[in-house]
XYZ file of C-alpha atoms in Angstrom:
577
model
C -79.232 -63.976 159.826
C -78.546 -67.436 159.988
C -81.815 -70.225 158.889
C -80.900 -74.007 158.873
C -83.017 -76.764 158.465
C -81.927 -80.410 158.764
C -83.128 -83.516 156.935
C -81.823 -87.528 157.237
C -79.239 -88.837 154.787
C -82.432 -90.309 152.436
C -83.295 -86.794 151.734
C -79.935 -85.751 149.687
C -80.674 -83.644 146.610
C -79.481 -86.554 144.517
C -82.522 -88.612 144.857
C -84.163 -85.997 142.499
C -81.769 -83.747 139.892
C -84.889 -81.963 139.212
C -84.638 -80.536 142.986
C -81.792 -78.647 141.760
C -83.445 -76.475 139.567
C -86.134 -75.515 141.972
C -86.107 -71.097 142.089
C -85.942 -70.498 145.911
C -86.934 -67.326 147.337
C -84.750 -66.354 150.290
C -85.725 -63.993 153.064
C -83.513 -61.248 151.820
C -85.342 -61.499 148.446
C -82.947 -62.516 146.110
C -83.977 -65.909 143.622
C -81.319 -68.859 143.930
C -81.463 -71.690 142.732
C -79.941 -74.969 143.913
C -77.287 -75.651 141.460
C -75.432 -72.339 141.990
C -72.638 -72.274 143.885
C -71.654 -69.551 146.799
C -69.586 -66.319 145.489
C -69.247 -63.211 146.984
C -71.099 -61.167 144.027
C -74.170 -63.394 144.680
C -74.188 -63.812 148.329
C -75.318 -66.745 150.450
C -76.288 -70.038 147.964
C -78.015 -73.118 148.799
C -75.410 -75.929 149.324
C -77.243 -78.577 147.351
C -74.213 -81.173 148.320
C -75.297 -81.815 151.906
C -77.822 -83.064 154.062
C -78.665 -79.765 155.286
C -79.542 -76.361 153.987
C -78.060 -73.703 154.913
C -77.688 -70.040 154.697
C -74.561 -68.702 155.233
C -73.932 -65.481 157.133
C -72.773 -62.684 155.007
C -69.186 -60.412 155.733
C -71.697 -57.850 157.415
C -73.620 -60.324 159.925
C -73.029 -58.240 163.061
C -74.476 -54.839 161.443
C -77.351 -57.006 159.643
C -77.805 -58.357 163.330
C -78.036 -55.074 164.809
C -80.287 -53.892 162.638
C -82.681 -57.311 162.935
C -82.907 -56.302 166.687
C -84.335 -52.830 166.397
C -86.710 -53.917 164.039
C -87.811 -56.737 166.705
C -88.223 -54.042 169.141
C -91.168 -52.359 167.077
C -94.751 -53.234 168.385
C -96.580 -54.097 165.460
C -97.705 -57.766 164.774
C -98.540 -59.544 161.294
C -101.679 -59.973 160.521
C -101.573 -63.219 158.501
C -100.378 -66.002 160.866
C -99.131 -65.895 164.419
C -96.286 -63.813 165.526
C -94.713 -66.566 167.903
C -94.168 -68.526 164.818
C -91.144 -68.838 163.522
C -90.168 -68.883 159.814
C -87.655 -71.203 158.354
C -86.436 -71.612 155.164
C -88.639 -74.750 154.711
C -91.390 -72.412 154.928
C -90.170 -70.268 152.217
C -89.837 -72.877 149.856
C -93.041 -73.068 147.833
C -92.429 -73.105 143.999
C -92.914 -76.320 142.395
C -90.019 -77.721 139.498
C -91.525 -77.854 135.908
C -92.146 -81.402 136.014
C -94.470 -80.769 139.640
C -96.714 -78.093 137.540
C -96.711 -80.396 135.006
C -98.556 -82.717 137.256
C -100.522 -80.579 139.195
C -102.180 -79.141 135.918
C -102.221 -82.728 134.599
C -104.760 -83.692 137.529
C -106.722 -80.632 136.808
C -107.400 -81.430 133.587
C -108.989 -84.449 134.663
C -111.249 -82.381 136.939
C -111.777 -80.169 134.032
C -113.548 -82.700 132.560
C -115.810 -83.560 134.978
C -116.677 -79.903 135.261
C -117.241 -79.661 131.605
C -119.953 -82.297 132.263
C -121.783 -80.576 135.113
C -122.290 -77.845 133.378
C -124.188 -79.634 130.472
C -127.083 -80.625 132.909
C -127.100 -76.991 134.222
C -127.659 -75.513 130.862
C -129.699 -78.650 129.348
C -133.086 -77.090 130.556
C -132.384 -73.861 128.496
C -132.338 -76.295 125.563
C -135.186 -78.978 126.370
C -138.021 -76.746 127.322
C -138.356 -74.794 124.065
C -138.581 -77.923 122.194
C -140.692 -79.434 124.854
C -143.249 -76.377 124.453
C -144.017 -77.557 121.283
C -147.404 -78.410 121.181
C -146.743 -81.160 118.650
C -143.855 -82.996 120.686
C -144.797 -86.282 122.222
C -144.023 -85.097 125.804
C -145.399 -81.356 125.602
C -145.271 -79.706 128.451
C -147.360 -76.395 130.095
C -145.651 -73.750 132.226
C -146.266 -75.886 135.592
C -144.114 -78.571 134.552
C -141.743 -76.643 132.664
C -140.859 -75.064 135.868
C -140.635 -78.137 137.687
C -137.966 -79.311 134.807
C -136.045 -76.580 135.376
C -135.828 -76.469 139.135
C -136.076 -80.057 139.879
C -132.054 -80.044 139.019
C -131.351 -77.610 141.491
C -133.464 -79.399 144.077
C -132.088 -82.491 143.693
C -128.401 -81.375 144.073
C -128.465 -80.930 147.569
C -128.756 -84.189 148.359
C -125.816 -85.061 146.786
C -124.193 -82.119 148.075
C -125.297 -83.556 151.745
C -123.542 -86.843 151.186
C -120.713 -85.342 149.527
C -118.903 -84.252 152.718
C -118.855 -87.768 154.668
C -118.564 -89.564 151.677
C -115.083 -87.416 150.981
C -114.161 -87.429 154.242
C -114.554 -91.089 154.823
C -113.210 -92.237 151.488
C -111.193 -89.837 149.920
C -111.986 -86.950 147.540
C -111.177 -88.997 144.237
C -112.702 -92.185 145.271
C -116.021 -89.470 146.128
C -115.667 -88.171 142.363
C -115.185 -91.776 141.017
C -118.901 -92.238 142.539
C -120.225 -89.534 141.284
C -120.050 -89.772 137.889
C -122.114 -93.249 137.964
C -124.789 -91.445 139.045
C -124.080 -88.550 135.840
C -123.952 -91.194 133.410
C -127.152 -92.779 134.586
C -129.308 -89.646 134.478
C -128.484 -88.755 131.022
C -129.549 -91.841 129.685
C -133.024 -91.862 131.613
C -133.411 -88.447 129.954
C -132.348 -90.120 126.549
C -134.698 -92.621 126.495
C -137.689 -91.052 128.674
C -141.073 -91.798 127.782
C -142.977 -90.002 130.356
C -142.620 -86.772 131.863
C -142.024 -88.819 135.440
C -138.560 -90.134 133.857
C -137.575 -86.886 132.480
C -137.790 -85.570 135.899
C -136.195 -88.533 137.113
C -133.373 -88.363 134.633
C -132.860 -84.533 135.841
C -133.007 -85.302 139.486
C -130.401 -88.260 139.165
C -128.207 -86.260 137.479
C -128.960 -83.569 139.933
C -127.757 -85.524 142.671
C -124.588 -86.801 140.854
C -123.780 -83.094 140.222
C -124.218 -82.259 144.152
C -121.997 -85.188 144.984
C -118.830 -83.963 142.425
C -119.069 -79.497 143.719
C -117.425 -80.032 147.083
C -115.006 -82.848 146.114
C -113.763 -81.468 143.106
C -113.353 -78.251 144.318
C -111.663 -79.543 147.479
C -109.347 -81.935 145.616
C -108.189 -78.789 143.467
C -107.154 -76.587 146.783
C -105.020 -79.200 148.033
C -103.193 -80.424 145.403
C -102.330 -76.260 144.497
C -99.844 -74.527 145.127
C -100.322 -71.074 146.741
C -99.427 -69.228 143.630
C -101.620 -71.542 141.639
C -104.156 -72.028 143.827
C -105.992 -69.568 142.458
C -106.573 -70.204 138.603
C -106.690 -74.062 139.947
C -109.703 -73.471 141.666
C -111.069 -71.443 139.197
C -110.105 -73.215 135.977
C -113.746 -75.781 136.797
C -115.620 -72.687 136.252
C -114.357 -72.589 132.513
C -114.719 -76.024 132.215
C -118.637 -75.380 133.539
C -119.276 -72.549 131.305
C -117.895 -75.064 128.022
C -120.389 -77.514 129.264
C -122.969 -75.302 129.523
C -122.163 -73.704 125.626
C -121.610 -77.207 124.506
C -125.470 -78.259 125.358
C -126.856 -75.019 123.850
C -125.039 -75.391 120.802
C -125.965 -79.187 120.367
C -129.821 -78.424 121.167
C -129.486 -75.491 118.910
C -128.984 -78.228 115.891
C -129.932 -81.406 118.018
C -133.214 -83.256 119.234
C -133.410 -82.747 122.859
C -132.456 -86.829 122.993
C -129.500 -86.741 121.089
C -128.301 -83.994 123.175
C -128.878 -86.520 126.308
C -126.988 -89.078 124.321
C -123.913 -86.870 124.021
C -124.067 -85.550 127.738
C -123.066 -89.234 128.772
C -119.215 -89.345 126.762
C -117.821 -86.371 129.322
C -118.640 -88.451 132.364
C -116.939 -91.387 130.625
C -113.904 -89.731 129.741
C -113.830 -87.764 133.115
C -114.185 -91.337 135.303
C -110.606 -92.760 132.975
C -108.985 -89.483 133.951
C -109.975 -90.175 137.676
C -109.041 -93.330 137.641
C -105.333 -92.834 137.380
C -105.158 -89.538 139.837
C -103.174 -89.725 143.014
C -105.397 -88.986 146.216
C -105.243 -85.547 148.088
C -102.256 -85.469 150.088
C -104.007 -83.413 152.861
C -106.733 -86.203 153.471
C -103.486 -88.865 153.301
C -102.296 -87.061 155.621
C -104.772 -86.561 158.185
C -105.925 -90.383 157.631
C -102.302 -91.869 158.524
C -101.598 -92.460 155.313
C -97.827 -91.087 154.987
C -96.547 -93.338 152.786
C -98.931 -92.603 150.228
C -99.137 -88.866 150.928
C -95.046 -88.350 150.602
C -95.571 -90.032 146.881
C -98.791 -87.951 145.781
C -97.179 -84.701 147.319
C -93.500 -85.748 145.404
C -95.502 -86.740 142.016
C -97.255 -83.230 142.651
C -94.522 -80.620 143.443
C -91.720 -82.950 141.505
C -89.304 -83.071 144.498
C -88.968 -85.346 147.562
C -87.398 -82.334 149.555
C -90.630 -79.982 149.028
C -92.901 -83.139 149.392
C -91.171 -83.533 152.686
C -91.585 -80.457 154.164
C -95.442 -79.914 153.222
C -95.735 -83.309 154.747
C -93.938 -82.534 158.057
C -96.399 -78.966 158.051
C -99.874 -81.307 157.207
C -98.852 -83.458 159.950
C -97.678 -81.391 162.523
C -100.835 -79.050 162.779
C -103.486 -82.000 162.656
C -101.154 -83.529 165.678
C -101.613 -79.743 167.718
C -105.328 -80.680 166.779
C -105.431 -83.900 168.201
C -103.611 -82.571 171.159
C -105.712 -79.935 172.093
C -108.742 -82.611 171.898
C -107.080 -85.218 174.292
C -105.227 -87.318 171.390
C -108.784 -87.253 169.301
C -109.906 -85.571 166.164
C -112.330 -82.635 167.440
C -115.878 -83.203 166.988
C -117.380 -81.838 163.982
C -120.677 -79.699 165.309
C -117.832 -78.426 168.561
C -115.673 -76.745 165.832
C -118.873 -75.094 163.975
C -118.660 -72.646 167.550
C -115.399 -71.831 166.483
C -114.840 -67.815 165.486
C -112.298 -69.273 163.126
C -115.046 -71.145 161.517
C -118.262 -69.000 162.024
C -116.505 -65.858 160.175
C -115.581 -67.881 156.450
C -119.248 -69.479 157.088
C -120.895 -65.886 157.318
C -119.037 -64.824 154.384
C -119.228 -67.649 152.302
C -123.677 -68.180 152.932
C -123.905 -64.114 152.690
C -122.720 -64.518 149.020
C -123.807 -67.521 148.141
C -127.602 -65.705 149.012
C -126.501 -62.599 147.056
C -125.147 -64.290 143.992
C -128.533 -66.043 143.617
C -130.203 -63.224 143.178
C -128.084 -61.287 141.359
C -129.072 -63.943 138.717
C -125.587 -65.688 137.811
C -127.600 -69.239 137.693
C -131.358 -68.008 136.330
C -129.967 -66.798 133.259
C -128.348 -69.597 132.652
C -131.375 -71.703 133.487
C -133.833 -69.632 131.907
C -131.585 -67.776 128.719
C -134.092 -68.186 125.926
C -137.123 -66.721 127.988
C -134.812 -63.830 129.049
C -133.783 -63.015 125.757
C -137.137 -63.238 123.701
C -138.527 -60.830 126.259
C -135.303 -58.164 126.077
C -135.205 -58.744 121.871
C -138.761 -59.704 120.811
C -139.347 -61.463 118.329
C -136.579 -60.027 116.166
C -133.710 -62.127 117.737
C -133.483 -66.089 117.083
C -133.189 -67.008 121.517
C -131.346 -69.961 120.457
C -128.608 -68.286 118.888
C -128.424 -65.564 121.317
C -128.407 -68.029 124.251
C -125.203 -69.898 122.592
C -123.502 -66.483 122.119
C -124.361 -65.548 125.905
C -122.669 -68.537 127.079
C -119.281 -68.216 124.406
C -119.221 -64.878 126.377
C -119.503 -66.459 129.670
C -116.524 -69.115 128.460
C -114.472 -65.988 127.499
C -114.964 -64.339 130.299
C -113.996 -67.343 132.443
C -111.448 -67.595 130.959
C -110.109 -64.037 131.681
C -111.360 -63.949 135.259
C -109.060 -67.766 136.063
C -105.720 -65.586 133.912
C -106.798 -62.445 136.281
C -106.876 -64.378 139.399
C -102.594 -64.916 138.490
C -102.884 -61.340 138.031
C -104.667 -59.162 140.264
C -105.811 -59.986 144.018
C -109.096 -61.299 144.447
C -110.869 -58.669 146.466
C -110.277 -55.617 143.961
C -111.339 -58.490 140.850
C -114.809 -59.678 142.972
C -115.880 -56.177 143.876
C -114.889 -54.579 140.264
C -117.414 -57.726 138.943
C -120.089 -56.847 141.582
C -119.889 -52.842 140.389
C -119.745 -53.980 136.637
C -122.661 -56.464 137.452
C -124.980 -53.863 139.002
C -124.665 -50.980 136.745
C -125.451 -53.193 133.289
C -128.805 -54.205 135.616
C -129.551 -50.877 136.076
C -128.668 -49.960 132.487
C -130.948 -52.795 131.305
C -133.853 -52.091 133.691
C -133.904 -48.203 132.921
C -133.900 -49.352 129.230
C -136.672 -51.551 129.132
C -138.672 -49.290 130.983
C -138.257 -46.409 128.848
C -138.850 -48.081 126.030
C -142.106 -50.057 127.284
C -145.171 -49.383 125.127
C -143.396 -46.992 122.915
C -142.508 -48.187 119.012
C -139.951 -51.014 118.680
C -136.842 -48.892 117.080
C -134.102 -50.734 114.893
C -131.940 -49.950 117.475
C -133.457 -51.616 120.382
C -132.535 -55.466 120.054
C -128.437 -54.383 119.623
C -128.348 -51.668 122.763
C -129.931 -54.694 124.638
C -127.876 -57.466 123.384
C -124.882 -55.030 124.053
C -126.226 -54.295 127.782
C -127.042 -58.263 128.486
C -123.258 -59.430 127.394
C -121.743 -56.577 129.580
C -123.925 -58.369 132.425
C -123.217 -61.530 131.517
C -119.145 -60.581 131.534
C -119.371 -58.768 134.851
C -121.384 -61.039 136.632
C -119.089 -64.334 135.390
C -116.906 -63.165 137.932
C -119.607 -63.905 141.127
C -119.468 -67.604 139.355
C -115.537 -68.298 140.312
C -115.781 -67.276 143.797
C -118.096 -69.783 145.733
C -115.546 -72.505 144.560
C -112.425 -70.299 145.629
C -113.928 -69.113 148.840
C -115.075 -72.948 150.228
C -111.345 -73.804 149.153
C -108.927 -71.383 150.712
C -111.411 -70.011 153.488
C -112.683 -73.204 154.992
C -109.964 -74.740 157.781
C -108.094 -78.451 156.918
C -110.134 -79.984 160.104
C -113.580 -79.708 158.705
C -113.208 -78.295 154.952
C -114.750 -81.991 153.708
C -118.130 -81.525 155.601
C -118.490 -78.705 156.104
C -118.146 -77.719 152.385
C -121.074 -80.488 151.275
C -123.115 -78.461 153.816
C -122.892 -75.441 152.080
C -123.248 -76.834 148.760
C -126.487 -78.193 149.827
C -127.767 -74.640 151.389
C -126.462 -73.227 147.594
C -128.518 -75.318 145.939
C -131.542 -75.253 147.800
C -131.459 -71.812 147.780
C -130.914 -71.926 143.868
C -134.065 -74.299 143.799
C -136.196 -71.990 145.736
C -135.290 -68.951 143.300
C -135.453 -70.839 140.163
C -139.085 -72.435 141.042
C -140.071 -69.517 141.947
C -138.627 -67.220 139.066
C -141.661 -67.293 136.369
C -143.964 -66.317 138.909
C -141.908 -63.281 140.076
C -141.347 -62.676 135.800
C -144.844 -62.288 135.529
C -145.122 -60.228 138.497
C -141.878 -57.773 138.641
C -141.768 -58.184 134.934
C -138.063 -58.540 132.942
C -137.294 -54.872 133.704
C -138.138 -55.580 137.457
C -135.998 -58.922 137.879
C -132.769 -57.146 136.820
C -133.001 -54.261 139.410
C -133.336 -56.904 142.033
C -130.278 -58.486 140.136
C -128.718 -54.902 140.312
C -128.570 -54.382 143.832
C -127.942 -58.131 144.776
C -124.818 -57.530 142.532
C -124.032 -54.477 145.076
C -124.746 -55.830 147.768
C -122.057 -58.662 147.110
C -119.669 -56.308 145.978
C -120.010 -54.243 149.599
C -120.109 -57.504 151.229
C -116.613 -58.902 150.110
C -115.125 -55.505 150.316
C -115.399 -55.344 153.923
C -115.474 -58.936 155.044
C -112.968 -61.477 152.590
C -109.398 -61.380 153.053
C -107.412 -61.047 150.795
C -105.886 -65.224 149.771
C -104.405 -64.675 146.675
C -100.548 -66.094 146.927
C -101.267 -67.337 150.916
C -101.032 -70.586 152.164
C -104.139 -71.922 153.555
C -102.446 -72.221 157.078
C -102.071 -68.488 156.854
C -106.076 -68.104 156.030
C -106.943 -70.383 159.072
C -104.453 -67.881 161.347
C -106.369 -65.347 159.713
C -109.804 -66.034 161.102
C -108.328 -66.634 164.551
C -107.997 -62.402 164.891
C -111.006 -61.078 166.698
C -111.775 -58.586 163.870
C -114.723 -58.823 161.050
C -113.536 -56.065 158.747
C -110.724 -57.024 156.584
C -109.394 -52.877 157.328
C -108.933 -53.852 160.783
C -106.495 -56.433 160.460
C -103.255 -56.442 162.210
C -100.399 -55.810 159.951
C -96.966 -56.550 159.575
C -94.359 -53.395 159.685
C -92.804 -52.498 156.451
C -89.970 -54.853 155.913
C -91.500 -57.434 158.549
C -92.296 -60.446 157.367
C -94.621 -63.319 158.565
C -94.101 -65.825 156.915
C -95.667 -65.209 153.252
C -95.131 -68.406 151.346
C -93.059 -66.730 148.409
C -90.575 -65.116 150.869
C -92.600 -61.934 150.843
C -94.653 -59.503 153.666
C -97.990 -60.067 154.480
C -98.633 -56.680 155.224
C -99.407 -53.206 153.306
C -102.408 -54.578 151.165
């Protein structure tokens, strides 16, 4: 089999020596790399001397021939990306040189950051209200209002998330972060220096809104700066990031006046906007904004190598021109591609979680941690010091789930979090009611820390996904808006639940909530089982091909023969997963 791909006389391996040590994955499986030369023992070599690449033909070509032809004549299709489409080498090509990681993770970091601060709003409530209880604190608050702190966070992000897709779409994703974090910075000094229960839910609403602005860029940003095999930890590293923020405020208000706390929340967004500053813009909206001057440098700073930058480049642009042209020259209109199948299947997937993560209680006991706690220990457990150790947990376990998505595919992870998830409810809401009016026993406050870490490590896993699914599942045409969108159903969702969440404590009682956790946590688990594909190491052109099949259920698929391949990015099958 012979695979050639030309490029123009600028494009010679020379202008980059690091191009040369690039690993390349050939179709016949075998790593090369470009500075080895051709021998018989190793078989065909990439000829890194001349404006072309080629593959040479090996002694056996007419028997490898033969045998390419009855495999063509076998009626099954792939099931990843079209089977008219033919696979070059330039396709194959995916791994970044050191120095491209190097970058890639260097950008990441900066979004880490801003994650890191996000979370510290999130989890601030957890801190403030205790202290706020207080009958003796200048602003004491009752339950009403305590509520209202809480939730007003969650109902304020929305609007942010609402801008967030024109503003990213219009602008740029980094220029969109860049103008969020004013917002961040602002809010956490209202809180700082409130005097008045109006400016403390001011503070928490402008911060609210700042938060709502950064989800969809951020996350965005991440998926198209990745590559496919790092896609995945990429878009999930945030969530560590988040859960840090989130143990950093409990562990400052667990020492801390609730003030100084809101005084240290403002030096992440500070540090976060520096970081920003310097990024390079997302080569995908470069390149969809004729911008390919600028997109060829961000892609080359980002993969290390003009020749890879080049050929993701010629890939961005050529499917956003078959976009144009099956509009009439013009971008299509945003509400006609909503009636899209390839765009109403990742929506049903992605708002079916989001609705089932809710309630499995991923955000309300982060909100609401101390309350939870007291009521599963009594009064034998310090809530502060619990809450803190819930949410080192929840860091470790982010931790594991971002080294896991390198490791294991994303369906069997998701759905072994939901199971994991469930059961601990179960366990927690069969022990609490067996032991309800009966004698408090030494043993009770350990078997129910034990059970509430187990959840709180199982369920972790439901808090990576949203990000990863609005990332890989949403198509290049209308990921910017259509990702605020659903950011802003999230979160008013999340409001709804959290307001609402005291009241249905004091009705369902603890015991009550986590069996409604329980079988949300199923629920999810069946959900994504049947319906999400499965993205880890694909290219997000072979997720959009995806959705274009007529089937729902991932089992139905159409799939590649054994030793068919079409078009996997690392030089591998799509098929038999």
């Amino acid at each position: 089999m012979k695979i050639t791909e030309s490029y123009s006389p600028e494009d010679r391996w020379t202008e980059d020596t690091t191009c040369l040590e690039t690993e390349l994955c050939l179709p016949d499986g075998i790593i090369r790399t470009g500075n080895q030369q051709d021998s018989k023992e190793t078989g065909p070599m990439l000829l890194s001397q001349h404006d072309k690449i080629k593959v040479k033909e090996s002694s056996n070509e007419k028997e490898s021939a033969k045998q390419t032809n009855e495999q063509s004549t076998k009626p099954s299709e792939p099931y990843y990306s079209d089977s008219k489409q033919k696979h070059t080498l330039a396709e194959v090509v995916t791994v970044s040189t050191t120095k491209g990681v190097f970058h890639q993770l260097l950008l990441t970091s900066a979004v880490l950051l801003l994650a890191a601060a996000c979370g510290m709003p999130i989890g601030y409530s957890a801190v403030l209200l205790p202290q706020l209880y207080d009958t003796n604190e200048s602003l004491a608050i009752d339950i009403e209002m305590g509520s209202w702190i809480a939730s007003v966070h969650s109902l304020a992000t929305p609007i942010g998330s609402f801008a967030s897709g024109p503003i990213m779409d219009r602008w740029g994703r980094r220029p969109a972060l860049l103008l969020a974090i004013v917002p961040l910075f602002t809010g956490w000094v209202l809180l700082a220096t409130a005097s008045s229960h109006f400016l403390l839910l001011l503070g928490r609403v402008v911060a609210g809104i700042s938060v709502g602005l950064i989800a969809a860029p951020a996350q965005i940003l991440l998926a198209e700066i990745a590559e496919p095999r790092l896609r995945g930890s990429l878009i999930g590293a945030p969530f560590v990031s988040y859960s840090l923020g989130i143990l950093l405020v409990y562990a400052l208000g667990s020492e801390f006046h609730w003030r100084e706390v809101a005084w240290g929340g403002t030096v992440l967004p500070l540090l976060s906007f520096i970081a920003l500053f310097f990024a390079p813009e997302s080569p995908v909206w470069l390149a969809r904004n004729d911008q390919p001057d600028r997109a060829s440098a961000a892609l080359t700073w980002l993969r290390g190598c003009p020749i890879q930058a080049k050929q993701e480049l010629h890939k961005l642009t050529e499917r956003f021109e078959e976009e144009q042209q099956q509009n009439n020259g013009r971008p299509s209109p945003f509400w006609k591609s909503l009636g899209e199948m390839a765009i109403i299947k990742p929506l049903i997937i992605i708002n079916a979680f989001h609705v089932l993560q809710i309630l499995s209680g991923t955000y309300l006991v982060v909100f609401y941690a101390v309350d939870i706690i007291s009521d599963l220990g009594g009064s034998d457990i310090n809530s502060i010091q619990a809450a803190v150790l819930t949410a080192i947990v929840r860091l470790a376990f982010t931790f594991l789930y971002c080294f896991l998505l390198l490791m294991m595919p994303r369906r069997l992870m998701v759905t072994l979090s939901g199971l994991g998830s469930g059961l601990s409810c179960v366990a927690i809401a069969a022990f609490m009611y067996l032991r309800a009016g009966e004698p408090k026993a030494p043993y009770d406050t350990y078997v129910a820390a034990v059970l509430i870490l187990i959840y709180i490590g199982a369920n972790t896993g439901f808090m990576t996904m949203p990000g990863i699914m609005i990332g890989e599942l949403l198509p290049a045409k209308i990921r910017g808006q259509i990702a605020g969108y659903l950011f802003t159903i999230f979160n008013l969702l999340l409001f709804g639940v959290a307001k609402g969440f005291p009241y249905a404590k004091a009705a369902l009682k603890t015991q009550g909530l986590f069996l409604v956790f329980g079988f949300a946590s199923f629920g999810a688990s069946l959900l994504l089982f049947f319906l999400l594909p499965e993205t880890k190491g694909r290219t997000l052109h072979d997720i959009e091909d995806y959705f274009q099949q007529r089937n729902w259920l991932w089992m139905n698929r159409k799939r590649a023969s054994k030793g068919q391949s079409s078009g996997g990015e690392e030089g591998r099958p799509l098929s038999n997963e």
